[in-house]
Short mmCIF file of C-alpha atoms and ligand atoms in Angstrom, two decimals:
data_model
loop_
_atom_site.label_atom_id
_atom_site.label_comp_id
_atom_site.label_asym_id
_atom_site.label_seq_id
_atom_site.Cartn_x
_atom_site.Cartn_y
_atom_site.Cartn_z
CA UNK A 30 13.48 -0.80 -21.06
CA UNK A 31 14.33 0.06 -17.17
CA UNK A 32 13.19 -2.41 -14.68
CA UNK A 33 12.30 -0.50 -11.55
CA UNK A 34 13.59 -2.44 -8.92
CA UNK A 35 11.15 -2.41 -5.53
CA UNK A 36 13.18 -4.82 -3.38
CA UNK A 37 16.28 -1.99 -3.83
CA UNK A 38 13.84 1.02 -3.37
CA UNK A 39 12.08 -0.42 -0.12
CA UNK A 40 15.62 -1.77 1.56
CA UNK A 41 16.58 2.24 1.09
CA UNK A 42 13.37 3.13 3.00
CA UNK A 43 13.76 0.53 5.35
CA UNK A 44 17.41 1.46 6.12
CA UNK A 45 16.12 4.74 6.47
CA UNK A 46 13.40 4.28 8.91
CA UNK A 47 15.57 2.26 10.98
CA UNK A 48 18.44 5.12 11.57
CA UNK A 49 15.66 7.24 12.46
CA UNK A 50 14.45 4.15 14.61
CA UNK A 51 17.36 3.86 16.49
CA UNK A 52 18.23 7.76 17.35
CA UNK A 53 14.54 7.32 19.16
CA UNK A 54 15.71 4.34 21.01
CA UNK A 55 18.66 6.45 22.11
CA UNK A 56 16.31 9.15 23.07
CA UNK A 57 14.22 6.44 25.41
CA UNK A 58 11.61 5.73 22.43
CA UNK A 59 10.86 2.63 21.42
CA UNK A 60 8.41 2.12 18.45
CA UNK A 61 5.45 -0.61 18.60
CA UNK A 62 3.15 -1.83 16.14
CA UNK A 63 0.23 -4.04 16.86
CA UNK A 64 -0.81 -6.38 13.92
CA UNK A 65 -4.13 -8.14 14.40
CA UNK A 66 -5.31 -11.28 12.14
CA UNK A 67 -8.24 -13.03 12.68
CA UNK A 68 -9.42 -16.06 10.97
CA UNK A 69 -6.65 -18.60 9.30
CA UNK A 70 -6.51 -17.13 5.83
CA UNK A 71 -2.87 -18.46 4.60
CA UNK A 72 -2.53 -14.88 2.07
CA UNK A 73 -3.42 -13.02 4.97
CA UNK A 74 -1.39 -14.93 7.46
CA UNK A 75 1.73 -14.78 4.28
CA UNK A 76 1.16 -10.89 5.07
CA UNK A 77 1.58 -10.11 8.69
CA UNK A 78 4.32 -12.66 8.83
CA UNK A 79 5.64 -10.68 6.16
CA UNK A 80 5.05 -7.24 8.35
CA UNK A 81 6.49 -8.80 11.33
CA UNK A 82 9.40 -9.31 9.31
CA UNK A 83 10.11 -5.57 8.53
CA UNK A 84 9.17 -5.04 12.36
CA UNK A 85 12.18 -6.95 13.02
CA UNK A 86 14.59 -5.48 10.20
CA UNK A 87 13.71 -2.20 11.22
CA UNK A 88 13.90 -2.36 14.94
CA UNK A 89 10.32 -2.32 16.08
CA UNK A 90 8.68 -4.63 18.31
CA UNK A 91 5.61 -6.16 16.85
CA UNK A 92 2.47 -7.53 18.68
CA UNK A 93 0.79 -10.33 17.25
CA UNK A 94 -2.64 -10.76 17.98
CA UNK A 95 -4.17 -14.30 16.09
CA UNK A 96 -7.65 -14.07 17.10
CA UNK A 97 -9.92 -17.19 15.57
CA UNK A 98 -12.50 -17.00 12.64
CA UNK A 99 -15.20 -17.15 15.54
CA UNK A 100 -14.06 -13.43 17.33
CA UNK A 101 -17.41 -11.08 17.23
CA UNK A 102 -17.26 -7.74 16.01
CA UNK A 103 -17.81 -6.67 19.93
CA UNK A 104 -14.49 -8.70 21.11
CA UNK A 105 -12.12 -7.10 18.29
CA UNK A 106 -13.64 -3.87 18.91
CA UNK A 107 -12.51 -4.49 22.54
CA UNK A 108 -9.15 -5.46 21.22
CA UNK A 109 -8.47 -2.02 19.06
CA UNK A 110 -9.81 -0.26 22.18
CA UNK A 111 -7.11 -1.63 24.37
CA UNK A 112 -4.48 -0.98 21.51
CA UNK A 113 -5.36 2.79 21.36
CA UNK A 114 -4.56 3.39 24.78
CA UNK A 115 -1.51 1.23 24.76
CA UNK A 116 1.63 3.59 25.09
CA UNK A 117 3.63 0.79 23.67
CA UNK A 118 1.55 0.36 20.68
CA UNK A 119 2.40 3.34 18.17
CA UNK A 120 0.54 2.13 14.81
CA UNK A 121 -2.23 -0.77 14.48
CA UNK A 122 -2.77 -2.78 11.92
CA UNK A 123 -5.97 -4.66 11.44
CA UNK A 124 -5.76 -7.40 8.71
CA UNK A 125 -8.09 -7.38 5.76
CA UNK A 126 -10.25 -9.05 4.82
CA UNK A 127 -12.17 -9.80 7.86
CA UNK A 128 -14.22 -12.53 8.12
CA UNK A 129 -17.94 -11.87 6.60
CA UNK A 130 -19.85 -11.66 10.06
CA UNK A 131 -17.46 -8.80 11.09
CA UNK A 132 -18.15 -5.02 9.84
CA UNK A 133 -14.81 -4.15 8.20
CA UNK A 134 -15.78 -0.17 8.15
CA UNK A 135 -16.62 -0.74 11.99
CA UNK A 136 -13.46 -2.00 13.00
CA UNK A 137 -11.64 0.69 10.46
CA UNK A 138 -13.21 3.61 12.25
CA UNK A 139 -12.68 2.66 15.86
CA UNK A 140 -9.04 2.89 15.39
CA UNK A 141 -7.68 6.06 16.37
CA UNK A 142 -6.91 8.09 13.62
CA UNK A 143 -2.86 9.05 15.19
CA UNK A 144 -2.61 5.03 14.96
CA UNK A 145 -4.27 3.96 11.99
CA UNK A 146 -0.54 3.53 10.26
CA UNK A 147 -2.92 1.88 7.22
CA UNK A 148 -4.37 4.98 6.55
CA UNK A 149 -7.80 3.66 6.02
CA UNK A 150 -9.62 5.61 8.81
CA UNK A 151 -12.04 8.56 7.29
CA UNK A 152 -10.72 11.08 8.62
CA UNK A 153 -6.88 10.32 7.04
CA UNK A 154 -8.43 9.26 4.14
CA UNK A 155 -10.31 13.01 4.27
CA UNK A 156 -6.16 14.53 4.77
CA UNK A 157 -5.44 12.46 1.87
CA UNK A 158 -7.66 13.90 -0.58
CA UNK A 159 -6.75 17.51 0.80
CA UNK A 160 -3.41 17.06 0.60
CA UNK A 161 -2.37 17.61 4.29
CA UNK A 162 -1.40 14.01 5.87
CA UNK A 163 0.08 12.36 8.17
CA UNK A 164 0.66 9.02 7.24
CA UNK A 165 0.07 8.24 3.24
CA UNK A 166 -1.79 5.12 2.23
CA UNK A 167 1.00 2.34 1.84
CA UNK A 168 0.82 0.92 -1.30
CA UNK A 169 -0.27 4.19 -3.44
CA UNK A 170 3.03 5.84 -1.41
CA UNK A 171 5.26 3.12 -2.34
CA UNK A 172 4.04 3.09 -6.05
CA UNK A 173 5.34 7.81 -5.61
CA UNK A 174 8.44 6.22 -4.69
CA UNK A 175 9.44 4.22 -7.34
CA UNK A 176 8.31 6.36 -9.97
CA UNK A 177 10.52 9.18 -8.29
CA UNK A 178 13.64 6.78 -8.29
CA UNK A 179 12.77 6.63 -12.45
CA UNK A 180 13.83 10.48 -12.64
CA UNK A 181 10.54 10.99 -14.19
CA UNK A 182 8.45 14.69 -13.29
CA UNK A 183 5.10 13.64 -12.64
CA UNK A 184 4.06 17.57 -12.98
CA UNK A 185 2.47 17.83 -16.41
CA UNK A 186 2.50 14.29 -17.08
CA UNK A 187 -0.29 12.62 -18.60
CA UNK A 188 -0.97 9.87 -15.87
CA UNK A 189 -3.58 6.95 -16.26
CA UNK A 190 -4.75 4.98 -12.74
CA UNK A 191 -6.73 1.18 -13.66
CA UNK A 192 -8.80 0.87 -11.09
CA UNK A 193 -10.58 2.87 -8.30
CA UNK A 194 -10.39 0.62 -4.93
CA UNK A 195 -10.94 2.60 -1.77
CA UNK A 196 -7.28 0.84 -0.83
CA UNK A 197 -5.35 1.72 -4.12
CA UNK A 198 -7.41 3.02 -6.73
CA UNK A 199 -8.81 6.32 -5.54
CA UNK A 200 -5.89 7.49 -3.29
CA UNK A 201 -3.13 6.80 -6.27
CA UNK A 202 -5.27 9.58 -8.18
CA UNK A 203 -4.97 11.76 -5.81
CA UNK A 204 -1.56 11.68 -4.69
CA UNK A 205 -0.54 11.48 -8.52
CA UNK A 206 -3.12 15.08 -8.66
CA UNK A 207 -1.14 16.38 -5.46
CA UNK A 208 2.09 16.08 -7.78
CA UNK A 209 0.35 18.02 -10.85
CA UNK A 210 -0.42 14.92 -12.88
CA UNK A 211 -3.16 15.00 -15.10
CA UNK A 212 -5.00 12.17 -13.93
CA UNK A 213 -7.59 9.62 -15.45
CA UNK A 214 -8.96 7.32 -13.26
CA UNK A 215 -10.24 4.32 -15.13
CA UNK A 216 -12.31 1.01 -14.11
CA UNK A 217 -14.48 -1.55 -15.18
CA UNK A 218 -17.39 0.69 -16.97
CA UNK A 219 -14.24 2.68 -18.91
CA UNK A 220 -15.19 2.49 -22.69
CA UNK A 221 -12.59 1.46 -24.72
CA UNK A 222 -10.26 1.41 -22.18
CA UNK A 223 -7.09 0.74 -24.33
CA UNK A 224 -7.43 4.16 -26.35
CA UNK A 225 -7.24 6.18 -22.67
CA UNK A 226 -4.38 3.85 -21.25
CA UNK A 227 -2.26 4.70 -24.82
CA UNK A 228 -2.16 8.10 -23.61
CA UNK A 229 -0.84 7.75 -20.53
CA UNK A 230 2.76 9.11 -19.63
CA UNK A 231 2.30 7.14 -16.40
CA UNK A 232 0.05 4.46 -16.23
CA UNK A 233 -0.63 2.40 -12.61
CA UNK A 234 -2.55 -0.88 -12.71
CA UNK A 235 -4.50 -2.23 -10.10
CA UNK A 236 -6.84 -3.96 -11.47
CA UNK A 237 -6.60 -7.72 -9.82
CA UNK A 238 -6.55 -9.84 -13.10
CA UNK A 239 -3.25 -11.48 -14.45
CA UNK A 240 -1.52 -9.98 -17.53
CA UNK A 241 -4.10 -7.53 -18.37
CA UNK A 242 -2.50 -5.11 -19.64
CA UNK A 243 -0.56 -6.27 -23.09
CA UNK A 244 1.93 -4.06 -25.23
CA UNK A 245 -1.11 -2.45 -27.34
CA UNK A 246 -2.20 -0.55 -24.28
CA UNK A 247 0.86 1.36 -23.35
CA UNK A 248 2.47 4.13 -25.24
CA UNK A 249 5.70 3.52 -25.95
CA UNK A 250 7.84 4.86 -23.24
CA UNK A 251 5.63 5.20 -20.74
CA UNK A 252 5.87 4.23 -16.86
CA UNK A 253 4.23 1.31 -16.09
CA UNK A 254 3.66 0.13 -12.41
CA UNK A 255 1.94 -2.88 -11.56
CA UNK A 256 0.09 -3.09 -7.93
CA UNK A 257 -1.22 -6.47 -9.10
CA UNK A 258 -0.67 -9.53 -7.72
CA UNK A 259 -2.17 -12.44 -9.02
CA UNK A 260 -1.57 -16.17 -10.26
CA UNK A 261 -0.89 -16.98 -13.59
CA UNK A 262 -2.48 -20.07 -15.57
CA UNK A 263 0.01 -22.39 -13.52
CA UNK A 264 -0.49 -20.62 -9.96
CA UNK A 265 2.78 -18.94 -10.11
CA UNK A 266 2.44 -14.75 -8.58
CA UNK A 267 2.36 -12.50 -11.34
CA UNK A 268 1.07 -9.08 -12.13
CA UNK A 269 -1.78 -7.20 -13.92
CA UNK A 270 0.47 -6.13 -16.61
CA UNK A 271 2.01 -8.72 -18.96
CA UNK A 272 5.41 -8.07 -18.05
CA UNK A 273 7.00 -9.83 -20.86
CA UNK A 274 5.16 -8.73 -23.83
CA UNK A 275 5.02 -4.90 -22.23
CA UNK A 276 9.14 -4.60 -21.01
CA UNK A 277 10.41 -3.58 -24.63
CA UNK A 278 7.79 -0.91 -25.44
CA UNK A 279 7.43 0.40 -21.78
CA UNK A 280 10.43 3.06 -20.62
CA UNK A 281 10.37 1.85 -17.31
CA UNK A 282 8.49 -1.09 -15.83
CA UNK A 283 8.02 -2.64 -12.27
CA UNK A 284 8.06 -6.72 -12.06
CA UNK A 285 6.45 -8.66 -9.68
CA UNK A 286 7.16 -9.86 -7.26
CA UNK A 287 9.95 -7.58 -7.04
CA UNK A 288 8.40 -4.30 -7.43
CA UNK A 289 4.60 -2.66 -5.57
CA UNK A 290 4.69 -5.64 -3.11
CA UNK A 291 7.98 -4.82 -1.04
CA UNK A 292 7.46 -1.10 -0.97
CA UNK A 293 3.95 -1.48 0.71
CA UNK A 294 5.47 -3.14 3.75
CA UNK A 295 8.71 -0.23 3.53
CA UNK A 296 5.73 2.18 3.68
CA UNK A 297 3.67 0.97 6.44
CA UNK A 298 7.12 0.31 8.58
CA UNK A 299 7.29 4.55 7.74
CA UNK A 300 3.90 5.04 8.88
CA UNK A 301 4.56 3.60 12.32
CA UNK A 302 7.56 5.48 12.54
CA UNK A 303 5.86 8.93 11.63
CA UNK A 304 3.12 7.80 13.95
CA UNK A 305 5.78 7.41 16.86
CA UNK A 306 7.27 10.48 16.46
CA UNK A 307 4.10 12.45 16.65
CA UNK A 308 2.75 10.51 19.60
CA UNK A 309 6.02 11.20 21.11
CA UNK A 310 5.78 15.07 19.84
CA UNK A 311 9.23 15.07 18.19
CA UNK A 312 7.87 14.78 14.51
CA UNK A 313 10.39 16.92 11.86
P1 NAP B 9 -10.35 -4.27 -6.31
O1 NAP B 9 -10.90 -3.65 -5.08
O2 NAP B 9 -10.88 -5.59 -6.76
O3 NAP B 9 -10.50 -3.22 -7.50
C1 NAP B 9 -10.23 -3.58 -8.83
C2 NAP B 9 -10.56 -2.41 -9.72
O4 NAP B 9 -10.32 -2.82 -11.07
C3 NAP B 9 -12.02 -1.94 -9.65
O5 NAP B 9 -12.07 -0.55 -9.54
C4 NAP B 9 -12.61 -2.43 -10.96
O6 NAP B 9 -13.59 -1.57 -11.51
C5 NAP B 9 -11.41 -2.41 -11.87
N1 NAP B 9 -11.61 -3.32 -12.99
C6 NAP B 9 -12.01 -4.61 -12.96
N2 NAP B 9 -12.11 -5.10 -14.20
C7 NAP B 9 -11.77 -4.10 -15.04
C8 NAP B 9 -11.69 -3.98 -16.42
N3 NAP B 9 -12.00 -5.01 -17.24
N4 NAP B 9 -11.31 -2.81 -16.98
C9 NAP B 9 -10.98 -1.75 -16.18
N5 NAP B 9 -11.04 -1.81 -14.82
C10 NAP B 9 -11.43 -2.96 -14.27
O7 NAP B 9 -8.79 -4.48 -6.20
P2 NAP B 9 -7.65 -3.70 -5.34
O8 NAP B 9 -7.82 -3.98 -3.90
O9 NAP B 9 -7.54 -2.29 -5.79
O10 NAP B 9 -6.37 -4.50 -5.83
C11 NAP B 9 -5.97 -4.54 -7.19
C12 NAP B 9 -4.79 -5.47 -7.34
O11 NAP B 9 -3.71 -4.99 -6.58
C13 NAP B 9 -5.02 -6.91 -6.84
O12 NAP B 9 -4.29 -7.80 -7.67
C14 NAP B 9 -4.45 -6.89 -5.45
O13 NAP B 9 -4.02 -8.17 -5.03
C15 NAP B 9 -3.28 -5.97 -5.66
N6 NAP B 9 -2.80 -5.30 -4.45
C16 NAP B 9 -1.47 -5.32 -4.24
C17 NAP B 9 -0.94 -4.65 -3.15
C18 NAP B 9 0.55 -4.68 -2.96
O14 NAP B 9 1.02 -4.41 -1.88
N7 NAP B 9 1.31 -4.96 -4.00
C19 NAP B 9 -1.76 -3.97 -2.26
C20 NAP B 9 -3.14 -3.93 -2.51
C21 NAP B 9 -3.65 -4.59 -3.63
P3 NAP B 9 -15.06 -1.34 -10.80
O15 NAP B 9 -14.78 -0.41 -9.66
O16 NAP B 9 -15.86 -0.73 -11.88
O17 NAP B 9 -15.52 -2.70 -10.36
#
């Protein structure tokens, strides 16, 4: 058993982003990223403090936008308007989930698509699936990270996705296909789900339900990442995969917290800078 440690993984990204962060700065370009919450939800408000955070480790400046519960869908849109044509504002993040009376798909498409650092905007999510992007969708790119720091070829493998959310699901399987994987998407109408998941070289849970997957479902061997993050039967954050009963059998196996959650933030902090340098025209 190898456990595949995110928190090392997404301080090499970070540390990364912010050498490239800084020979900007030296060229006269700094990098902003506007991160806009509305409503008081403490997970969501746990996440953009969080993305602040890596703002600040990285050398970005972040602007905060709080906006209450009661913003209309016209105000916000008036917000991401303003943000698109702000020079100083390179990527924009819009908190999810909104509240109910706000269209989320609304809001999602009136960013501009060379800020959308989220890559939840159609027409990224159309580069995605043709394999000619920009800016990757965070938490699918951070789980191709740490299964490249396992060694481990995706091209052949037999790889198994649980789940198929527009915001890990689906883009996992594709950027798993982009890497000649042979994928299987699975979800909730998968019959006999166990029997596909024991075939799986590589198998990615995102599911949303704690300890899901046990030690029966995996082959042995296999790479097992787990996007989940859930509470267990005493409210303590845990995965979809049953860490403990699955870390013997599985070859290599992320933990959480420790593993998906860091390298989404690394990711997005990536995003902004690749957005930066293309706004700026000085992209590799
Ligand atoms: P989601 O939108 O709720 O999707 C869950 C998926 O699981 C759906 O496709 C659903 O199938 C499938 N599913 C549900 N029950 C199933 C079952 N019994 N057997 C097989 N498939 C089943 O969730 P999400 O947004 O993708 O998030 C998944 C998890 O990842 C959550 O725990 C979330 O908190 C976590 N997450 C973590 C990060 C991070 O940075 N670490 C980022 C995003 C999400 P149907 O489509 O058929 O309903």
């Amino acid at each position: 058993m190898n456990i595949i440690d995110g928190k090392k993984v997404s301080a090499r990204v970070k540390s990364d982003v912010r050498a490239e962060a800084e020979a900007l700065k030296a060229k006269g370009i700094g990098i902003g990223l506007a991160v806009v919450i509305v409503g008081d939800d403490p997970a969501s408000r746990v996440y953009v403090n969080n993305k602040k955070k890596a703002c600040a480790e990285v050398g970005f400046e972040s602007f905060e936008y709080a906006l209450p519960a009661s913003t209309t869908q016209e105000e916000l849109l008036d917000l991401v308007s303003k943000l698109n044509k702000d020079d100083k504002v390179n990527g924009i993040l819009v908190q999810l989930p909104l509240p109910k009376h706000i269209d989320e798909n609304a809001v999602i498409n009136a960013i501009s698509p060379d800020k959308d650092v989220d890559a939840f905007h159609p027409q990224n999510v159309g580069h995605i699936m043709i394999g000619d992007f920009s800016f990757l969708p965070c938490t699918p790119a951070g789980v191709m990270e740490l299964i490249a720091e396992t060694g481990i070829e995706i091209s052949g493998k037999k790889c198994v996705v649980i789940g198929r959310s527009n915001i890990v699901g689906k883009p996992m399987a594709m950027l798993l296909l982009h890497k000649s994987g042979t994928v299987t998407v699975t979800h909730s109408r998968t019959v006999d789900l166990p029997s596909v998941t024991r075939e799986a070289d590589i198998l990615v849970v995102a599911v949303g339900k704690a300890k899901f997957v046990t030690a029966d479902m995996i082959k042995p061997g296999a790479v097992v990442i787990d996007v989940g993050m859930d509470r267990d039967e005493n409210g303590k954050l845990c995965g979809d995969v049953d860490f403990e009963d699955c870390k013997e059998k599985a070859g290599y196996i992320t933990p959480v917290p420790g593993g998906v959650g860091p390298m989404t933030i690394a990711m997005l902090m990536r995003n902004t800078l690749t957005a930066a340098k293309i706004q700026n025209g000085c992209q590799d």
